[in-house]
Coordinates of C-alpha atoms and ligand atoms in Angstrom, one line a residue:
X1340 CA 35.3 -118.5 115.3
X1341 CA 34.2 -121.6 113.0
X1342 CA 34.2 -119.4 110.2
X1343 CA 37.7 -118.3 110.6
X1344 CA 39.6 -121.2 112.0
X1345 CA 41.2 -123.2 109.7
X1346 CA 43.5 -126.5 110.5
X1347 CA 46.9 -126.4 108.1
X1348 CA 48.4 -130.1 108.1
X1349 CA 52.4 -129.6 107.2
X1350 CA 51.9 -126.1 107.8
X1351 CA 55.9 -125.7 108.8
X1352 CA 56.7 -127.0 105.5
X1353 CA 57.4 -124.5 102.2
X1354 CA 54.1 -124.4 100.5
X1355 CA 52.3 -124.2 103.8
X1356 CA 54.4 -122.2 105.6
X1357 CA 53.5 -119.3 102.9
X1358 CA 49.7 -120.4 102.7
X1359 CA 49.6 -120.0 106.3
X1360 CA 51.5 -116.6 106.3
X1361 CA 48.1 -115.4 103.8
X1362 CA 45.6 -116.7 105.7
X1363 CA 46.9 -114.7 108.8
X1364 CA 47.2 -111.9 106.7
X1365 CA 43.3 -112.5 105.8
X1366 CA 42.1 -112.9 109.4
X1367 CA 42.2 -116.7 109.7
X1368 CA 42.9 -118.4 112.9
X1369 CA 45.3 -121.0 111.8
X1370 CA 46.2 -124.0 113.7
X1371 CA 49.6 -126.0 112.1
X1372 CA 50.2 -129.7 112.6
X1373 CA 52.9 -130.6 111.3
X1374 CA 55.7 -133.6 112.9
X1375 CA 58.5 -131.7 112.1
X1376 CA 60.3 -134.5 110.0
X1377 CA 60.8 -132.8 106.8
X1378 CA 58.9 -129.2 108.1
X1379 CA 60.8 -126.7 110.0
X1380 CA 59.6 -125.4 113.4
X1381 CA 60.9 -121.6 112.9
X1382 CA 59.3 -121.7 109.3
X1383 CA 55.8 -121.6 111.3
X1384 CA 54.6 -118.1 111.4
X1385 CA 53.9 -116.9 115.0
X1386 CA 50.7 -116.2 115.3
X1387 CA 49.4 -119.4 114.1
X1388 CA 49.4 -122.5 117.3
X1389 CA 51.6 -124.6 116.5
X1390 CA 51.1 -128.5 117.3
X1391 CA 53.4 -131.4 116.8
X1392 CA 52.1 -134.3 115.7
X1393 CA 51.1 -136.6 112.8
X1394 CA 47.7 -136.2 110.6
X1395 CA 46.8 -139.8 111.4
X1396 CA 46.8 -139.7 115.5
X1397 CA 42.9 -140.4 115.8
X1398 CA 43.2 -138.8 119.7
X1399 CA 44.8 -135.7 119.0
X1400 CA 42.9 -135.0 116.3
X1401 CA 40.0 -136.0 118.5
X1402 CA 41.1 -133.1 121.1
X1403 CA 42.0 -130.6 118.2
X1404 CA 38.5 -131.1 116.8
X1405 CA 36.8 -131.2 120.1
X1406 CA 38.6 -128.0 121.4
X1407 CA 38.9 -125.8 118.2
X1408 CA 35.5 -125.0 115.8
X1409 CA 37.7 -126.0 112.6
X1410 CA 35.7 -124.7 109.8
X1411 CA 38.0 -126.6 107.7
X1412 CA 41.5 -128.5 106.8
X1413 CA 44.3 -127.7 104.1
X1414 CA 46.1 -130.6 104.1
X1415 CA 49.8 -130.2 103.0
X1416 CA 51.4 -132.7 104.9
X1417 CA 53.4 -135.4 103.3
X1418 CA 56.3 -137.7 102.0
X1419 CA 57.0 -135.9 98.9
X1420 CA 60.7 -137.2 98.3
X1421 CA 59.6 -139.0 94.2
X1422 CA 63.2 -141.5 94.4
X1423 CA 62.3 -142.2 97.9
X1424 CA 58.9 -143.2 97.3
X1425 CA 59.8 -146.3 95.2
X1426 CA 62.6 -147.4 97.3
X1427 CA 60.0 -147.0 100.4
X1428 CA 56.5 -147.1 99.4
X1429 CA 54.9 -148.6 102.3
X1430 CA 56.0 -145.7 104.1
X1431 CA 54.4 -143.4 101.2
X1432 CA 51.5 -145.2 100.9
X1433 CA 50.8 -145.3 105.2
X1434 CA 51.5 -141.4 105.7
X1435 CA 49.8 -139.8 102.1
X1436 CA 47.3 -142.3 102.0
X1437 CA 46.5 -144.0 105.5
X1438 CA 47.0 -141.7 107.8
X1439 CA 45.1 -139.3 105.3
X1440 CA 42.4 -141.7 105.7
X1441 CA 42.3 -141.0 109.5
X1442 CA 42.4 -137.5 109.1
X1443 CA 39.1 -137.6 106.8
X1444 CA 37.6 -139.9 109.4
X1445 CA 38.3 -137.6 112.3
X1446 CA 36.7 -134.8 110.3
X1447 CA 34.0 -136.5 110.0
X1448 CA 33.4 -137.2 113.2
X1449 CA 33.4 -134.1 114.3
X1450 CA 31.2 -132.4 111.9
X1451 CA 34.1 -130.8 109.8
X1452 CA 33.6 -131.3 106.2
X1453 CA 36.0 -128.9 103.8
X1454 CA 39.2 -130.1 102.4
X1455 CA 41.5 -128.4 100.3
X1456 CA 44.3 -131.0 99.0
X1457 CA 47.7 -130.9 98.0
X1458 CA 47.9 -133.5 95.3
X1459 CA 50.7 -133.0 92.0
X1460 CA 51.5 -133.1 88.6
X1461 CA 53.1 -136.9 89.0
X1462 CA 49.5 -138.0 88.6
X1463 CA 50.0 -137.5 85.0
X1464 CA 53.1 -139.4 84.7
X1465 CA 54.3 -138.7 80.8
X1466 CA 51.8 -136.3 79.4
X1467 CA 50.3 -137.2 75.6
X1468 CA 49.0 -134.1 75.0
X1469 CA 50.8 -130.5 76.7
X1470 CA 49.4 -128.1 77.7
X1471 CA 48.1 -130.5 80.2
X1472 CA 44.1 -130.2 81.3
X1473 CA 42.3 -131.9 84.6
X1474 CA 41.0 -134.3 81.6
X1475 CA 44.3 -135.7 80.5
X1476 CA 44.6 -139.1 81.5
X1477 CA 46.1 -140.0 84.8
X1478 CA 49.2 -142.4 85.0
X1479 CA 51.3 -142.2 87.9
X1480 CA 55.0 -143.1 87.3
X1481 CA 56.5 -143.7 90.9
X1482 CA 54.6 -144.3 94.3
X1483 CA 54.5 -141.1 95.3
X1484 CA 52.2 -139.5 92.2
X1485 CA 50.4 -142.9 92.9
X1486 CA 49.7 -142.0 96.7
X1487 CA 48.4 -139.3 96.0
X1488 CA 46.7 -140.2 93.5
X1489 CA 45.0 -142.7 95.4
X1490 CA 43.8 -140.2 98.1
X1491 CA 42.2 -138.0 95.4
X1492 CA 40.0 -141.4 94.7
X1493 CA 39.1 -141.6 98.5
X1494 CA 38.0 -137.4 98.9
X1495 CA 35.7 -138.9 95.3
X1496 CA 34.2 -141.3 97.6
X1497 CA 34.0 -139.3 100.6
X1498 CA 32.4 -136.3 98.9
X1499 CA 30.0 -139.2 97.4
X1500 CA 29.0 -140.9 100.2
X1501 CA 29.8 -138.4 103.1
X1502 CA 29.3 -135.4 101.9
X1503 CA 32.8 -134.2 102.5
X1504 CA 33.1 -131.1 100.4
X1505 CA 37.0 -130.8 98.5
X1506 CA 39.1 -129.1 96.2
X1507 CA 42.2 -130.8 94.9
X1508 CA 45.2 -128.7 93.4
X1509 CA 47.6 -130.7 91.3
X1510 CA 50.8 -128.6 91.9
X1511 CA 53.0 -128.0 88.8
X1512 CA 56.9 -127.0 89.9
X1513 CA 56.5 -124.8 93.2
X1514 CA 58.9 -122.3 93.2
X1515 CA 60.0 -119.1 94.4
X1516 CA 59.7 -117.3 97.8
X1517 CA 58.4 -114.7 100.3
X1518 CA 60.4 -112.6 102.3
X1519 CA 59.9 -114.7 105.4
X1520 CA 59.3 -118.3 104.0
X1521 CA 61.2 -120.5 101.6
X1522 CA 62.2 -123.6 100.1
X1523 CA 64.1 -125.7 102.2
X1524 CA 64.3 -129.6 102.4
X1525 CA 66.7 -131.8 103.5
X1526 CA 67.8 -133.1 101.3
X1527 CA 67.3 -130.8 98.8
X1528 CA 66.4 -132.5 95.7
X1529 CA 64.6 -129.4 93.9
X1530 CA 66.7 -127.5 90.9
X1531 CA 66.2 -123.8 92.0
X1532 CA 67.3 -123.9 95.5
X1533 CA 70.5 -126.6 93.8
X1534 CA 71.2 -124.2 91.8
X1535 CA 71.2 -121.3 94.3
X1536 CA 74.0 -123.1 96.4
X1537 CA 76.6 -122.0 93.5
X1538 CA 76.2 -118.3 93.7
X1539 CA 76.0 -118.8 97.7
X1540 CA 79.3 -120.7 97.1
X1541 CA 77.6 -124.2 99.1
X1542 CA 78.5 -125.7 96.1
X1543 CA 80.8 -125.7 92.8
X1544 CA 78.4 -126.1 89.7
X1545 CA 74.6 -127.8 89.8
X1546 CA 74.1 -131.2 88.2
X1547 CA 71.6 -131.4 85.0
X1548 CA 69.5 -134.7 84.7
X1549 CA 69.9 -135.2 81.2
X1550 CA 70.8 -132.9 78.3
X1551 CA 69.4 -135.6 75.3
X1552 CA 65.7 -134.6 75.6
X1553 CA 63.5 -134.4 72.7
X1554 CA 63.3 -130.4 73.6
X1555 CA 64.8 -127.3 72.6
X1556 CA 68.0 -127.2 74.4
X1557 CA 67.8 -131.1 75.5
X1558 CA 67.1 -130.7 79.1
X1559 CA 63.8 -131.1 80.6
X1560 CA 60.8 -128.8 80.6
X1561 CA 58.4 -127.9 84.1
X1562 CA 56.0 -125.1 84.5
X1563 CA 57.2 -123.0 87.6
X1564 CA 54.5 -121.5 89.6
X1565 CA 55.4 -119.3 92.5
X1566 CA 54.6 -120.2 95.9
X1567 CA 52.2 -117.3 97.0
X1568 CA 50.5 -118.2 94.0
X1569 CA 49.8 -121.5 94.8
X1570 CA 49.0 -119.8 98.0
X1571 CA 46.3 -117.7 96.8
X1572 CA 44.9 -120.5 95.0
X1573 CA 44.0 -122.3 98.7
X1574 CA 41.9 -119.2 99.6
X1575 CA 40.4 -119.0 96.5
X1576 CA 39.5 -122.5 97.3
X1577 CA 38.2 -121.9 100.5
X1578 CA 36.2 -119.2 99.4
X1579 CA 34.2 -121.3 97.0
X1580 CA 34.3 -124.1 98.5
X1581 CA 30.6 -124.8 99.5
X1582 CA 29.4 -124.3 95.6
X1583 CA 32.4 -125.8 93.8
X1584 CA 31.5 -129.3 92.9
X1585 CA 34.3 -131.3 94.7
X1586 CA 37.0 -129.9 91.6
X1587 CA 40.5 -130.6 90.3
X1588 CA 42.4 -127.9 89.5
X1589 CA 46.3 -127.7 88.0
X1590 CA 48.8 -125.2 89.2
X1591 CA 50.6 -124.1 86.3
X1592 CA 51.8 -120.6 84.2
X1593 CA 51.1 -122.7 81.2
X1594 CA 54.6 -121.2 80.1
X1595 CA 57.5 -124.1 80.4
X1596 CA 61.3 -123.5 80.8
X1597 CA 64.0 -125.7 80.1
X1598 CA 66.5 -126.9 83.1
X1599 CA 69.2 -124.7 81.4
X1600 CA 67.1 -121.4 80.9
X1601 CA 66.5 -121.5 84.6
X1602 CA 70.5 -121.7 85.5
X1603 CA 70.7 -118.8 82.8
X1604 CA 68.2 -116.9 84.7
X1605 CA 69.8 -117.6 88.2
X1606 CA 73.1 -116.4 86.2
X1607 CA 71.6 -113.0 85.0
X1608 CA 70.2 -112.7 88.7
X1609 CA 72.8 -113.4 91.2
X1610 CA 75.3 -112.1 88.5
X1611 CA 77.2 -115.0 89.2
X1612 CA 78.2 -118.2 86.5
X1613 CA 77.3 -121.2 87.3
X1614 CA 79.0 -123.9 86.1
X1615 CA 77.3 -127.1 85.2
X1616 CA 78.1 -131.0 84.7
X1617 CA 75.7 -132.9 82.4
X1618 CA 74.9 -136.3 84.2
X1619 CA 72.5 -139.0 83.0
X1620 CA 68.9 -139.0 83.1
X1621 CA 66.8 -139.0 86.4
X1622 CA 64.4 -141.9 86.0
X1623 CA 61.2 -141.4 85.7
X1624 CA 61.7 -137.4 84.7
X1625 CA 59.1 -136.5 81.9
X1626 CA 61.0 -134.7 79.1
X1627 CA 57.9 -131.8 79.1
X1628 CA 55.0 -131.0 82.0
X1629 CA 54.0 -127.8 81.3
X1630 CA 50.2 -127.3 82.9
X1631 CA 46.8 -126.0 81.1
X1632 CA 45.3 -124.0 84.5
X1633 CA 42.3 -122.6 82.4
X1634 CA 39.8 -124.2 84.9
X1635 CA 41.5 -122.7 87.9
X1636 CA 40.8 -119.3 86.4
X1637 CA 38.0 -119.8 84.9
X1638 CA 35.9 -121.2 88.0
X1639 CA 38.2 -119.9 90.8
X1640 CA 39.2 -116.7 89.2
X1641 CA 42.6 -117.7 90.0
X1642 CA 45.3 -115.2 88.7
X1643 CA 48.6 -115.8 89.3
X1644 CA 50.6 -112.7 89.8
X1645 CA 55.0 -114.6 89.3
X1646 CA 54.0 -115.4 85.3
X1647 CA 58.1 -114.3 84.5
X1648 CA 60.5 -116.3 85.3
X1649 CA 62.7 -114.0 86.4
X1650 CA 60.3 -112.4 89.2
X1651 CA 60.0 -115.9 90.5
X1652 CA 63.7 -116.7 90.8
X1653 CA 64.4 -113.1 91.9
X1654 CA 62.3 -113.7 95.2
X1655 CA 64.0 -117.1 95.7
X1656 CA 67.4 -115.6 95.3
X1657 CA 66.4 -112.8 97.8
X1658 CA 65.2 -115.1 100.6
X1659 CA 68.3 -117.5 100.2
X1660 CA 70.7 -114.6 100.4
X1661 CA 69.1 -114.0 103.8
X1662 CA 68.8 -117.8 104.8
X1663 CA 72.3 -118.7 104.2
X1664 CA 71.8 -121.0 107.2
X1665 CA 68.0 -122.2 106.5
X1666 CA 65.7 -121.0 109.4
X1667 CA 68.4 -121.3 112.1
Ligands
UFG2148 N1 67.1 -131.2 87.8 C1 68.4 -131.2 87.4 N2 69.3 -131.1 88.4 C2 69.1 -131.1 89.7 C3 67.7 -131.2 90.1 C4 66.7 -131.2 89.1 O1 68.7 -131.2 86.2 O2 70.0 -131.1 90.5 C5 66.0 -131.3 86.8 C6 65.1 -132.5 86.9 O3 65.7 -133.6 86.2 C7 63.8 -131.9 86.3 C8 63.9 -130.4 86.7 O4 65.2 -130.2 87.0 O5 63.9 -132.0 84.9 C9 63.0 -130.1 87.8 O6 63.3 -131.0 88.9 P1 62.7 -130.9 90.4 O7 63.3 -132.0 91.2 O8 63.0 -129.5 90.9 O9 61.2 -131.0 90.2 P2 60.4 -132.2 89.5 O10 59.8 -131.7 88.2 O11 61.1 -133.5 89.4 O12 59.3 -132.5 90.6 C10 58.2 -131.7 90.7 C11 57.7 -131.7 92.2 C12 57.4 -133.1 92.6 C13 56.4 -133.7 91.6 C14 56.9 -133.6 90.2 C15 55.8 -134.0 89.2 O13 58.8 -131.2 93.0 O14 56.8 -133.1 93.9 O15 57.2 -132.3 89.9 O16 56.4 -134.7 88.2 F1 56.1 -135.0 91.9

């Protein structure tokens, strides 16, 4: 079972609640820890074990590697709130980074050495040069691009040193949905499902961050990438793990929309207006991050199937019409 078995970390979460819906589908055995403080425990698909627990607990990781032959570890799991992260970085900083740390050193330990990582666009803070490549320089704006950030350094080292094999992913805007898993945070901070709450009448109009950008409608640009996308990507990852040369890959279209042209497309969809109120600008928002993911494709033969925009919010409008009430 080595082969097959693969350890999710923040697998009840939305990007690896959807990852771990595919790998099913492609005859993993996937085992989820997750803690359950931002993941949901009904967005972990049931045939996958399910344990609770945090990715820095050196003994239960200890029995998880012991008992299981964990060919290898996608770790999702983290604090991923940006505003949060600089009001509270020690907390950032001791769950993305430290408890990472323990996660690595239990792997090693016990003879598992893949890792697929979750890192994110933040590690470019605000790009010089868009489409933005792997090469661009890295500048993290807030303590959350910067813990991750950090932990990309340590798999460098670990790969160097220990031979830990790993692929990073530097996540453009996730977006979209399957039929079974979603976005859902709490709080919601993300503009597509905001903006969803209006035509599901949970709210009156959706703020915009900002409407005096150096763009072409004034309100901020982001490359939307749909979830089973990003998904894919994982697998891909996992495939080619053992010849890939510990990579960094973006997550991207490569096509950027403006805040606005994604409430116009929610419009057109859910055939509903949504009315809007202009506040000031979020700090630390980059006006434009719009992703080059050439490499992806070129060495993982990554191709993602969402590249409209419409297809993306279509599936997110269609899973929140049926999760009025989240997962409950
Ligand atoms: N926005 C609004 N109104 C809202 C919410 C968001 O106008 O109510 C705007 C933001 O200002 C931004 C855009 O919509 O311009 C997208 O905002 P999101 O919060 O959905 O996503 P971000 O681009 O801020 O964040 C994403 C990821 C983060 C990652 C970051 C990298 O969700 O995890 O990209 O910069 F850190």
């Amino acid at each position: 079972m080595r082969d097959k078995t693969i350890l999710v970390t923040g697998g009840a979460g939305y990007i690896g609640s959807v990852c771990t819906e595919l790998l099913l589908a492609r005859g993993y055995h996937v085992i989820v820890l997750d803690n359950l403080k931002t993941g949901h425990r009904k967005a972990v698909h049931p045939k996958a074990e399910f344990i609770n627990g945090n990715i820095g607990n050196k003994s239960l990781l200890g029995r998880l590697f012991n008992g299981n032959s964990i060919r290898a570890v996608i770790h999702f799991a983290a604090e991923t709130l940006v505003t949060a992260a600089n009001t509270q970085p020690q907390s950032y900083l001791a769950n993305n980074l430290v408890q990472g740390i323990h996660l690595l050193d239990s792997m090693l330990k016990h003879g598992c050495r893949q890792i697929v990582f979750s890192s994110t666009a933040a590690v470019y803070g605000e790009p010089n040069d868009v489409p933005i490549k792997e090469t661009h320089n890295t500048n993290p704006l807030n303590a959350y691009g910067d813990s991750k950030f950090m932990f990309e350094k340590v798999l460098k080292h670990y790969g160097n040193a220990y031979g830990i094999k790993s692929v990073v992913f530097r996540y453009f805007n996730a977006a979209g949905c399957t039929k079974h898993y979603g976005e859902l945070h709490n709080p919601e901070t993300h503009l597509l499902p905001l903006i969803l709450r209006v035509p599901l009448r949970q709210s009156d109009y959706i703020n915009i961050f900002g409407d005096d950008y150096d763009t072409r409608d004034g309100t901020c640009i982001r490359d939307y990438v749909h979830v089973s996308d990003i998904a894919n990507a994982h697998l891909l990852a996992l495939e080619g793990i053992e010849d890939l040369n510990n990579p960094t890959y973006n997550l991207g279209n490569g096509t950027g929309f403006t805040v606005k042209e994604v409430i116009a497309t929610a419009e057109q969809i859910s055939q509903c207006t949504i009315p809007v109120r202009i506040q000031p600008r979020r700090p630390g928002d980059p006006a434009v991050l719009v992703a080059s993911s050439d490499k992806a494709r070129e060495q993982l033969g990554w191709n993602p199937n969402y590249t409209d925009l419409e297809s993306i919010v279509e599936s997110s409008w269609a899973w929140h019409l049926r999760h009025k009430d989240g997962y409950d």
